Coordinates of C-alpha atoms and ligand atoms in Angstrom, one line a residue:
X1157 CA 0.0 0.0 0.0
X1158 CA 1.5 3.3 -1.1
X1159 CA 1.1 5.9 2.2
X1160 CA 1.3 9.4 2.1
X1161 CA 1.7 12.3 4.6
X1162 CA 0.5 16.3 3.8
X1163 CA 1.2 19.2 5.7
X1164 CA -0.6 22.7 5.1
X1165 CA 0.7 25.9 5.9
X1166 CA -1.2 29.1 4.5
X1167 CA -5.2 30.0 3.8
X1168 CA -7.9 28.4 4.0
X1169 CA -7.9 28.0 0.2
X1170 CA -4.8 26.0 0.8
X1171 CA -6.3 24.0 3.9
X1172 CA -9.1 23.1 0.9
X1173 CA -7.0 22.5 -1.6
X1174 CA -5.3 19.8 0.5
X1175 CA -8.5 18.2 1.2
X1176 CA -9.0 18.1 -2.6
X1177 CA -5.3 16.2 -3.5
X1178 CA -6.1 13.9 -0.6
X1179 CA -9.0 12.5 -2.1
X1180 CA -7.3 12.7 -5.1
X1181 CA -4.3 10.7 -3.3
X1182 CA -7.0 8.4 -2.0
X1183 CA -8.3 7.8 -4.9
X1184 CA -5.4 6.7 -6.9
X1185 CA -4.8 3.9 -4.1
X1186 CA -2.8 5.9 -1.5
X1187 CA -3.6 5.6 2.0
X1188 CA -2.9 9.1 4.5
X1189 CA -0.6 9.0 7.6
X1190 CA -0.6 11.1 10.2
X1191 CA 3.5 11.7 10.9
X1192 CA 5.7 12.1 7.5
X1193 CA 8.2 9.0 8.8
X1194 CA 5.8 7.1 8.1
X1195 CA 4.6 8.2 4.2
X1196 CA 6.3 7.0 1.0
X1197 CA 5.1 10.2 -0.5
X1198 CA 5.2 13.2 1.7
X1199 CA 3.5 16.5 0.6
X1200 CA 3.6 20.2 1.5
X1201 CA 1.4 22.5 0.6
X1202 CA 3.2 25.9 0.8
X1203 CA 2.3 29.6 1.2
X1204 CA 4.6 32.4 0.4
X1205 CA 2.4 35.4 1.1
X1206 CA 5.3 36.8 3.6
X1207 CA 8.7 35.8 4.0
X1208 CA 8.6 34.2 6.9
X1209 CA 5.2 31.4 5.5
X1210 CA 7.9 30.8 2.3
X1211 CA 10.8 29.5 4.9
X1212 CA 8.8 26.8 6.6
X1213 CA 8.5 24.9 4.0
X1214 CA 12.4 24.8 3.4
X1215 CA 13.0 24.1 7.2
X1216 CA 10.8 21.3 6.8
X1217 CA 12.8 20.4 4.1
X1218 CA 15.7 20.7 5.9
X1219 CA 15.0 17.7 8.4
X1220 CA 15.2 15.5 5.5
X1221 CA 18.2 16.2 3.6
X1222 CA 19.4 13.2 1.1
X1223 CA 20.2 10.2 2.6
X1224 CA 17.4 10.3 5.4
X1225 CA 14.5 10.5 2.8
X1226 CA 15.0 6.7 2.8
X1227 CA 13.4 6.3 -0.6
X1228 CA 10.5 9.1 0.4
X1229 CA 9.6 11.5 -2.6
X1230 CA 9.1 14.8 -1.5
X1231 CA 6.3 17.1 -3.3
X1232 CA 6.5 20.9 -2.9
X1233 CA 2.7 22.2 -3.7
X1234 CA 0.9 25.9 -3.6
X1235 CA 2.3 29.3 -3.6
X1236 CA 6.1 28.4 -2.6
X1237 CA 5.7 25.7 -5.6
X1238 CA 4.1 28.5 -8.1
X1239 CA 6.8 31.3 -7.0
X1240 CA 9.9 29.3 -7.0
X1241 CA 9.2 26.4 -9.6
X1242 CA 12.7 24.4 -10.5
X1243 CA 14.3 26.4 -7.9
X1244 CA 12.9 24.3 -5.5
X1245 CA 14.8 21.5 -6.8
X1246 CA 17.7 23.5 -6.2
X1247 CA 17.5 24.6 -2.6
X1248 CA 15.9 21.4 -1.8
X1249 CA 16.9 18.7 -4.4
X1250 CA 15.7 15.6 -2.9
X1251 CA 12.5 17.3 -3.9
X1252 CA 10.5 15.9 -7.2
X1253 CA 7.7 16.9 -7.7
X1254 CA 6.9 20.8 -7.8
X1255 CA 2.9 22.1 -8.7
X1256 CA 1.3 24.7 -8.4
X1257 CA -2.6 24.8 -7.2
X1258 CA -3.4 26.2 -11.1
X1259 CA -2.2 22.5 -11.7
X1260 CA -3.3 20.5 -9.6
X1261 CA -6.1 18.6 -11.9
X1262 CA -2.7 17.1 -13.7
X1263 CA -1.7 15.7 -10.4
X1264 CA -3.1 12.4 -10.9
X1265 CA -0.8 11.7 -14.1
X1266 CA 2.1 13.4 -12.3
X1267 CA 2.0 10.5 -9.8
X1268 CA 1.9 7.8 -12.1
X1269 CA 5.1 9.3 -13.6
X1270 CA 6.3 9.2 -10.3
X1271 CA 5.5 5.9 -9.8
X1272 CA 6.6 4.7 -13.2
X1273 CA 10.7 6.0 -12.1
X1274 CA 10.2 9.6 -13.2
X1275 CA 13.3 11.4 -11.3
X1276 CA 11.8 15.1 -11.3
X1277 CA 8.1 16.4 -12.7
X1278 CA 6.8 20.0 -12.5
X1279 CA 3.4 21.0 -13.1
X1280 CA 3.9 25.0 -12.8
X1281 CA 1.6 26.0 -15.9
X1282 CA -0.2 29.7 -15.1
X1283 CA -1.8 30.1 -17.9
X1284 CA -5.1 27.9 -17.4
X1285 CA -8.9 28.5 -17.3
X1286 CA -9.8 25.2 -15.4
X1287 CA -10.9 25.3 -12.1
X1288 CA -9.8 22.7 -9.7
X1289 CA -13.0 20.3 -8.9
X1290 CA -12.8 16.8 -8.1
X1291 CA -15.8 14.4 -6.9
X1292 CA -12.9 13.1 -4.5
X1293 CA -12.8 16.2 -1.8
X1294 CA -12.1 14.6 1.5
X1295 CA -12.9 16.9 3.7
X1296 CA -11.4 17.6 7.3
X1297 CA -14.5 18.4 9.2
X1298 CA -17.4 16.6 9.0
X1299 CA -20.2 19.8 9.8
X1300 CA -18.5 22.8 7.8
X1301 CA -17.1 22.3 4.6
X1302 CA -15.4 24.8 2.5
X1303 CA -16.5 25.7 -1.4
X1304 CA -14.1 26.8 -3.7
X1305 CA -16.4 29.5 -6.1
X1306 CA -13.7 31.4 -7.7
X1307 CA -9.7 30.5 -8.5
X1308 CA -7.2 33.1 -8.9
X1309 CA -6.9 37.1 -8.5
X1310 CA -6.8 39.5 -11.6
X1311 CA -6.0 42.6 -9.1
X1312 CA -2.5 44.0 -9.0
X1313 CA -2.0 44.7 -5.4
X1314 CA 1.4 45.9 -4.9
X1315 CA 2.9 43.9 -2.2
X1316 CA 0.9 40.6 -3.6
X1317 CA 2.6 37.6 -4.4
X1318 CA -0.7 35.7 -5.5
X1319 CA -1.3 36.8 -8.8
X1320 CA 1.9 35.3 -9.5
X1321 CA 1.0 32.2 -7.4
X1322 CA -2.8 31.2 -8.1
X1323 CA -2.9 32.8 -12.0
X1324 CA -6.3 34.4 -13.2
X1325 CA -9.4 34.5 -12.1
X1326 CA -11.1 31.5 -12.8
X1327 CA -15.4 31.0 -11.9
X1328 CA -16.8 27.8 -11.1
X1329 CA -20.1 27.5 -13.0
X1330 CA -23.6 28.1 -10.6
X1331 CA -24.7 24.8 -11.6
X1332 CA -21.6 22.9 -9.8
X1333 CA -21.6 24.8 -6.6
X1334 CA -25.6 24.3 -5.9
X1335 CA -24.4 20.9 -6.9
X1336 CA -21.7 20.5 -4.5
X1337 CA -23.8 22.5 -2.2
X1338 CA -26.6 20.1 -2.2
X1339 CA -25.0 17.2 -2.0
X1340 CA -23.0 18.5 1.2
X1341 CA -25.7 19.1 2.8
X1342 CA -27.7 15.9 2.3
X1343 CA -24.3 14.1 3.8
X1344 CA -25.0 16.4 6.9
X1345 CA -23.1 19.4 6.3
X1346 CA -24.5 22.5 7.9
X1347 CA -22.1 25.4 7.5
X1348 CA -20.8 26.2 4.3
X1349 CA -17.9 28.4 3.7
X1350 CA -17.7 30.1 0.2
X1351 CA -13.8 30.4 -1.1
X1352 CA -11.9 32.6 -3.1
X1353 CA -9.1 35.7 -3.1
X1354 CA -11.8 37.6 -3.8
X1355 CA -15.5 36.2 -4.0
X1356 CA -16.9 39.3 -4.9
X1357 CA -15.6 39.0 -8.2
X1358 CA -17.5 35.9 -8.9
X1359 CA -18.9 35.6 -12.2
X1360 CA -21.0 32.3 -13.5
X1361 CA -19.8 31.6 -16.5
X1362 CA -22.4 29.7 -17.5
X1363 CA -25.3 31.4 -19.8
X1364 CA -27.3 31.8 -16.1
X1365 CA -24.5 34.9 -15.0
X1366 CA -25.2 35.0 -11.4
X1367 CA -23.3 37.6 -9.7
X1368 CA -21.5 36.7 -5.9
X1369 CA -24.7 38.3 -4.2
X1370 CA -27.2 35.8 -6.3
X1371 CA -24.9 33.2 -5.5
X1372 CA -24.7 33.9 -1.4
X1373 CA -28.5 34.4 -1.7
X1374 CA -29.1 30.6 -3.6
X1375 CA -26.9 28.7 -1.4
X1376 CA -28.6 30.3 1.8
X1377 CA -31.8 28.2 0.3
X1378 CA -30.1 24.6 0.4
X1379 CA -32.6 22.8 2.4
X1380 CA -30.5 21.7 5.6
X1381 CA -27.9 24.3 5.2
X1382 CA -28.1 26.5 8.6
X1383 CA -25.1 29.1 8.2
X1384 CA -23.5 30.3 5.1
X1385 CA -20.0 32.3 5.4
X1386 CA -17.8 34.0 2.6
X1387 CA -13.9 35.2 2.1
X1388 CA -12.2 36.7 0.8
X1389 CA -13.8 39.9 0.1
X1390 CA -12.3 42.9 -1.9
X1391 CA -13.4 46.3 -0.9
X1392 CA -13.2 47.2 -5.0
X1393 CA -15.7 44.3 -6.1
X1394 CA -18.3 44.6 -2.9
X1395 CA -21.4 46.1 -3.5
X1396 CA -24.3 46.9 -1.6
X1397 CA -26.7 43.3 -2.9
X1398 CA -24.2 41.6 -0.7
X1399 CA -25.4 43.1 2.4
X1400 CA -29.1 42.9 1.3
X1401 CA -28.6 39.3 0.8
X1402 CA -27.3 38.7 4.0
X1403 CA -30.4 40.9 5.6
X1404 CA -33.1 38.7 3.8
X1405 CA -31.8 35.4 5.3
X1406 CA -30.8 34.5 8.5
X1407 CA -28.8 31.6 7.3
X1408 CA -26.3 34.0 5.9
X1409 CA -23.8 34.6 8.5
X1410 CA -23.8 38.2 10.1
X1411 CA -19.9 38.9 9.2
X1412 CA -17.9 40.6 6.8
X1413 CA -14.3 40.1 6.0
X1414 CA -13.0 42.8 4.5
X1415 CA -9.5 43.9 4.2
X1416 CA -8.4 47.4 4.5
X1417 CA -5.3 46.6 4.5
X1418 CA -4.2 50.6 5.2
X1419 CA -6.6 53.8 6.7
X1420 CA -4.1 56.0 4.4
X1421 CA -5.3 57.0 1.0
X1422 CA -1.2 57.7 -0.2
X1423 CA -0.9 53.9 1.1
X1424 CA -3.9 52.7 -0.5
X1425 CA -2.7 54.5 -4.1
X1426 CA 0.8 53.3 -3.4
X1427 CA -0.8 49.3 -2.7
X1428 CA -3.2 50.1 -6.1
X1429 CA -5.8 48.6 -3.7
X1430 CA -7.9 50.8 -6.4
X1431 CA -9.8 52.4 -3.7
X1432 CA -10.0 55.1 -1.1
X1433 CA -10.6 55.1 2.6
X1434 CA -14.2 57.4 1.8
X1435 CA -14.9 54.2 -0.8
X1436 CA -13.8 52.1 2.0
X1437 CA -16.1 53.3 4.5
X1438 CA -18.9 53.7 2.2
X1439 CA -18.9 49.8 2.0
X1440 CA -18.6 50.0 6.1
X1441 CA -22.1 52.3 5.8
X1442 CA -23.9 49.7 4.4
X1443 CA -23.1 46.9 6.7
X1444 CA -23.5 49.3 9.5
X1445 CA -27.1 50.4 8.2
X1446 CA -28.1 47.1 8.0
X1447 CA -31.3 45.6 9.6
X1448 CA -28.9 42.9 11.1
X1449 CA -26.3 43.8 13.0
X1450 CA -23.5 42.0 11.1
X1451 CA -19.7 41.7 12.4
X1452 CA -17.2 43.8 10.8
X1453 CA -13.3 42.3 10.4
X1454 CA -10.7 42.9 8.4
X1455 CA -6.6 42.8 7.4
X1456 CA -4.1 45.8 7.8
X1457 CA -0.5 45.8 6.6
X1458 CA 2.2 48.0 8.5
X1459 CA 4.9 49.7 7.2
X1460 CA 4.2 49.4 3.4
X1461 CA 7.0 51.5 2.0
X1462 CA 6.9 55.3 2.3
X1463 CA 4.1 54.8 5.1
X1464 CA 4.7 58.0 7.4
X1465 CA 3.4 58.7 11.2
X1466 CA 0.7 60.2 9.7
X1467 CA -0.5 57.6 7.6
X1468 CA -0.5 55.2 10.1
X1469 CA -2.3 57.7 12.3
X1470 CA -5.0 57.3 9.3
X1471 CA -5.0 53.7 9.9
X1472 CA -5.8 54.1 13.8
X1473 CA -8.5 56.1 13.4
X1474 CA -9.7 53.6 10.9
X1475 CA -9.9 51.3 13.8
X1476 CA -11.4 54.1 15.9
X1477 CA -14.3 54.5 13.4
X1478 CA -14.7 51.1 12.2
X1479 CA -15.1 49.2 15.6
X1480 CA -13.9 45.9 13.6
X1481 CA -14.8 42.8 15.6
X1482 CA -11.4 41.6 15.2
X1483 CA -8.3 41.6 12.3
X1484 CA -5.6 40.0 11.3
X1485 CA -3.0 42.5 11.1
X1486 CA 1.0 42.7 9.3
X1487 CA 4.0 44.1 9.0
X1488 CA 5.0 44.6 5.2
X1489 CA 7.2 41.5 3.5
X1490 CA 8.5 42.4 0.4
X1491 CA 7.9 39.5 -2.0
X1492 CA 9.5 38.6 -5.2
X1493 CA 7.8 39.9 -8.3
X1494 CA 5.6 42.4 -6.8
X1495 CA 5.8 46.0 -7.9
X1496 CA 6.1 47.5 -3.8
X1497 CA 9.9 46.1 -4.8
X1498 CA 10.4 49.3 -6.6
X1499 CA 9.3 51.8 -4.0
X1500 CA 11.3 53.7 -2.0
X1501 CA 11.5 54.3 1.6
X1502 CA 11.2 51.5 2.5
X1503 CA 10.0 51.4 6.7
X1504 CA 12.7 49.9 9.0
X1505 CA 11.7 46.6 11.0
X1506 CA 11.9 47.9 14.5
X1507 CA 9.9 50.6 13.7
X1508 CA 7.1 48.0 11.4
X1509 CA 7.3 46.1 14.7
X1510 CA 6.2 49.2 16.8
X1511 CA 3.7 50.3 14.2
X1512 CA 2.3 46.7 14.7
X1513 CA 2.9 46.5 18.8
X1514 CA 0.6 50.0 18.8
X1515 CA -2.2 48.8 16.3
X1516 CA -2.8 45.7 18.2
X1517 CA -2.7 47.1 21.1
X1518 CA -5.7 49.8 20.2
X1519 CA -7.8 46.8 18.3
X1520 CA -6.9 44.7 21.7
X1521 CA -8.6 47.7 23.7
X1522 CA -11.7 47.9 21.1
X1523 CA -12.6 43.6 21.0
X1524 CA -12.6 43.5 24.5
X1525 CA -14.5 46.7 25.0
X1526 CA -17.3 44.8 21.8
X1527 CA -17.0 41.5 23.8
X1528 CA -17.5 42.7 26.9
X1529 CA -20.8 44.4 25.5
X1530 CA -22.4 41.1 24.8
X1531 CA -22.2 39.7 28.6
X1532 CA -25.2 38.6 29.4
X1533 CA -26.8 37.7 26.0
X1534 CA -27.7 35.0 24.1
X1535 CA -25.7 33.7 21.5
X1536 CA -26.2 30.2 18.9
X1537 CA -23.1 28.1 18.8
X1538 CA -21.9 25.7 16.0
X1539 CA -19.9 23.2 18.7
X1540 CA -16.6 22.0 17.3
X1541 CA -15.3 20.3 20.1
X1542 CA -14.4 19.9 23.4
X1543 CA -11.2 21.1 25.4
X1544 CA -11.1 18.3 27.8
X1545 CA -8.2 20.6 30.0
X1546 CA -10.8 23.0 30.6
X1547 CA -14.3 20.9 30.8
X1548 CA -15.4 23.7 27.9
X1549 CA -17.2 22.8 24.5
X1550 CA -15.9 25.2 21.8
X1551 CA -17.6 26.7 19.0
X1552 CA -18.5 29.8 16.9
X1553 CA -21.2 32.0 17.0
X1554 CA -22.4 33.2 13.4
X1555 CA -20.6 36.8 13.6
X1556 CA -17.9 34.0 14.0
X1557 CA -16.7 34.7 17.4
X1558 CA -14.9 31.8 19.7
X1559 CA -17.4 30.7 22.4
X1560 CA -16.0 28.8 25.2
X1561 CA -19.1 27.1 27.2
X1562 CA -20.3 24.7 30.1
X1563 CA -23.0 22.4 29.9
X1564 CA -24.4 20.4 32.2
X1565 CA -25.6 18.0 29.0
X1566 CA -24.3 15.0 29.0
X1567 CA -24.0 13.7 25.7
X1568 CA -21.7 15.2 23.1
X1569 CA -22.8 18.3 21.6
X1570 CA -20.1 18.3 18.7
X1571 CA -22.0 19.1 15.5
X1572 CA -25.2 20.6 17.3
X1573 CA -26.1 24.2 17.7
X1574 CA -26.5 25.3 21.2
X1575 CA -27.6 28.6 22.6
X1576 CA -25.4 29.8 25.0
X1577 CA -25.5 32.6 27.8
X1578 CA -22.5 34.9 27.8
X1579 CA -20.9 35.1 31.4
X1580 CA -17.3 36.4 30.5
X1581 CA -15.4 37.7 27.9
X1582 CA -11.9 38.4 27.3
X1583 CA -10.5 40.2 23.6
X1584 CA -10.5 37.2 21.8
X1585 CA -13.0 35.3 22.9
X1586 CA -16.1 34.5 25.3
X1587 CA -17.0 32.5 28.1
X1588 CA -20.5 31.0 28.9
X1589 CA -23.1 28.6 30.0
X1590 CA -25.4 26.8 27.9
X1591 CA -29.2 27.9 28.1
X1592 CA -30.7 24.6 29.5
X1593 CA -34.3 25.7 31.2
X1594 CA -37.7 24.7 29.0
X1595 CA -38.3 26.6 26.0
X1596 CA -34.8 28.3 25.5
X1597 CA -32.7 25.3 25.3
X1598 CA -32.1 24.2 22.0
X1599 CA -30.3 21.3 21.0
X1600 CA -30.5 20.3 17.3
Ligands
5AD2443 N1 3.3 41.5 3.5 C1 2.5 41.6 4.6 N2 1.2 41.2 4.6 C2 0.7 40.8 3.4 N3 -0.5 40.4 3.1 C3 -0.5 40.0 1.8 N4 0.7 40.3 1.2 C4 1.5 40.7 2.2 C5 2.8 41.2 2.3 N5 3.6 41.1 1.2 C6 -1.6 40.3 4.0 C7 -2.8 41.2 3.6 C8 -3.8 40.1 3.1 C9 -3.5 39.0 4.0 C10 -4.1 37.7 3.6 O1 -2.1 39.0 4.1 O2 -3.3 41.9 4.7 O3 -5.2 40.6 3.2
SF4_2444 FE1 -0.6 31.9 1.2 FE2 -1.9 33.6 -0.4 FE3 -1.1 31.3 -1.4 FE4 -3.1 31.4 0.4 S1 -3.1 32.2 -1.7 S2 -1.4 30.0 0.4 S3 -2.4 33.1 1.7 S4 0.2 32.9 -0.7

């Protein structure tokens, strides 16, 4: 029995990916193990959207140099694979096979020229229209599963690498998400997550032409579907339907993703996010206006080149105004092939780290002044597990926050929604009790 071993580091449009070439994998007679000792074939799926992502993989490398492969091939896929194509086979020769995600629907013949004695095969081709879609999908969690709608990025951010890494934009026709959709949720899927760099760009390229918003809208009808999330957003491609689709159905998730990336107008030029902050916020206005209350996050970069005090003063009173529910924030990593390489002043790291150590500090301030806010309410987890080390069941609420709760239930509530009572809350996430008198305990 041929045995592999895969390791993800990146997105969550890597962690799917992954879940696609496994039941690919599986599918071609290979069996998954859980520590790479053990695989003949050991995989990693890379990310190189900062510097520091694109060195893991070769550290991992590293720990098995020639000699202690002991007959293991090695397979460098993603963004690392994409950026740095026969390279890899030089900073890491015992390496052979190289793909990029644009390629992975040749992966199943690049394996059997593997198998057949093949020393080295690449599959780094940019230039495609497919989409990736296999009825093979093995997917790592058996209540939320993750949709791949839209491949690829056509914008030309500035400090970007994955134009360069995932190719053009690619749609998936209507007609084989509902599919996929469906079918998901007749095997007893309940969340759906809908993937791409930028969903909002979504076009059916099928003679039916549905738009992201029609899109969101349809899948929020799947019978048995009970929450439906999105991301990546782009602030450029988001339009007001969105927000009216999420109003009309309570099935679609109350959060927005959507990455600002900077609070500076100079930055945002600089970064040809190809809007401004008054765009920005205008976007803000109509989630904000909405009938729902929907949750608000987002991404910022530091220390993009030329970024002054000021500007990053405009970026913390972004946060002021915006009240984001949480973000993932940055410092700048320049990346190879991006056009930020040819900017000057370029921001020193100390002082990226102190831009950083400031803007978290402030967004610390705001989550735990939001989470605080909601003590005392009720809120509808999807349970995920339970940490036995604290006696807590942990799960999400639909605005996606991290809801840490006791119950005096005993069965296992993994895979159910339960309506919880907020008790505590801390900046990152909340702490509660699980709503068990008649009538407002509701176990499904
Ligand atoms: N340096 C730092 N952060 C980056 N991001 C993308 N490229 C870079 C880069 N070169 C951030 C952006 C994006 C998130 C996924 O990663 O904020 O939204
Ligand atoms: Fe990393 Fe971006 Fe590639 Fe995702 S698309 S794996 S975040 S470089």
């Amino acid at each position: 029995m041929k045995t592999f071993y895969i390791e993800t580091f990146g997105c969550q449009m890597n962690a799917h990916d992954s879940e696609k070439v496994s039941g690919a994998l599986v599918n071609q007679g290979y069996s998954e193990v859980e520590r790479p000792e053990d695989a003949d074939l050991v995989l990693y799926n890379t990310c190189s959207i900062r510097d520091k992502a694109e060195q893991k993989v070769f550290s991992r490398l590293q720990q098995f140099k020639r000699g202690n492969g002991n007959g293991k091939v090695f397979g460098v896929l993603g963004c690392v694979a994409q950026q740095e194509g026969e390279r890899v086979f030089e900073r890491a020769p015992h390496v052979s096979l190289v793909c990029g995600s644009a390629s992975y629907s040749k992966l199943p013949e690049m394996l059997v020229r593997l198998e057949a004695g093949d020393r080295r095969v690449t599959g780094l081709n940019l230039d495609t229209d497919e989409t990736f879609e296999t009825p093979f999908t093995r997917r790592d969690n058996p209540h939320r599963a993750y949709i791949t709608i839209i491949e690829g990025c056509d914008k030309a951010c500035a400090y970007c690498v994955v134009p360069f890494t995932r190719g053009p934009e690619r749609s998936r026709t209507s007609a084989s998400v509902m599919a996929e959709a469906a079918r998901l949720a007749e095997s007893g899927y309940t969340e759906i997550q809908l993937l791409g760099q930028n969903v909002n760009s979504y076009r059916d390229p099928s003679p039916a032409g549905w738009d992201f918003a029609t899109l969101l809208a349809r899948v929020g009808e799947v019978p048995g579907i009970r929450r439906v999330r999105f991301t990546t957003s782009h602030p450029r491609d988001f339009v007001k339907e969105i927000v009216d689709a999420i109003d009309a159905n309570e099935r679609l998730c109350n959060h927005v993703h959507l990455p600002a990336q900077s609070g500076s107008n100079a930055v945002l030029e600089r970064m040809q996010r190809l809007y401004s902050r008054d765009d920005y916020m205008r976007c803000l206005e109509w989630v904000k206006n909405a009938r729902r209350k929907i949750a608000i996050t987002t991404d910022i970069i530091v220390g993009f080149p030329g970024e002054t005090e000021a500007d990053f003063n405009a970026t913390l009173d972004l946060l002021d105004w915006a009240q984001y529910e949480s973000l993932f924030s940055f410092k700048y990593s320049p990346r190879p092939n991006t056009p930020a390489l040819r900017l000057d002043n370029p921001i020193p790291e100390e002082e990226k780290g102190r831009r950083l150590g400031i803007l978290q500090e402030k967004q610390r301030a705001i989550q735990l002044r939001l989470n605080s806010n909601l003590i005392g309410t009720l809120q509808e987890v999807l349970v995920e597990r339970y940490n036995t080390a604290t006696g807590q069941w942990v799960g999400h609420t639909p605005e996606n926050r991290t809801l840490n709760f006791t119950s005096s239930n005993g069965h296992s509530l993994v895979g159910s929604y339960v309506r919880v009572r907020v008790t505590r809350a801390g900046p990152n996430s909340l702490v509660g009790e699980s709503v068990a008198h008649p009538g407002a305990f509701q176990e499904t």
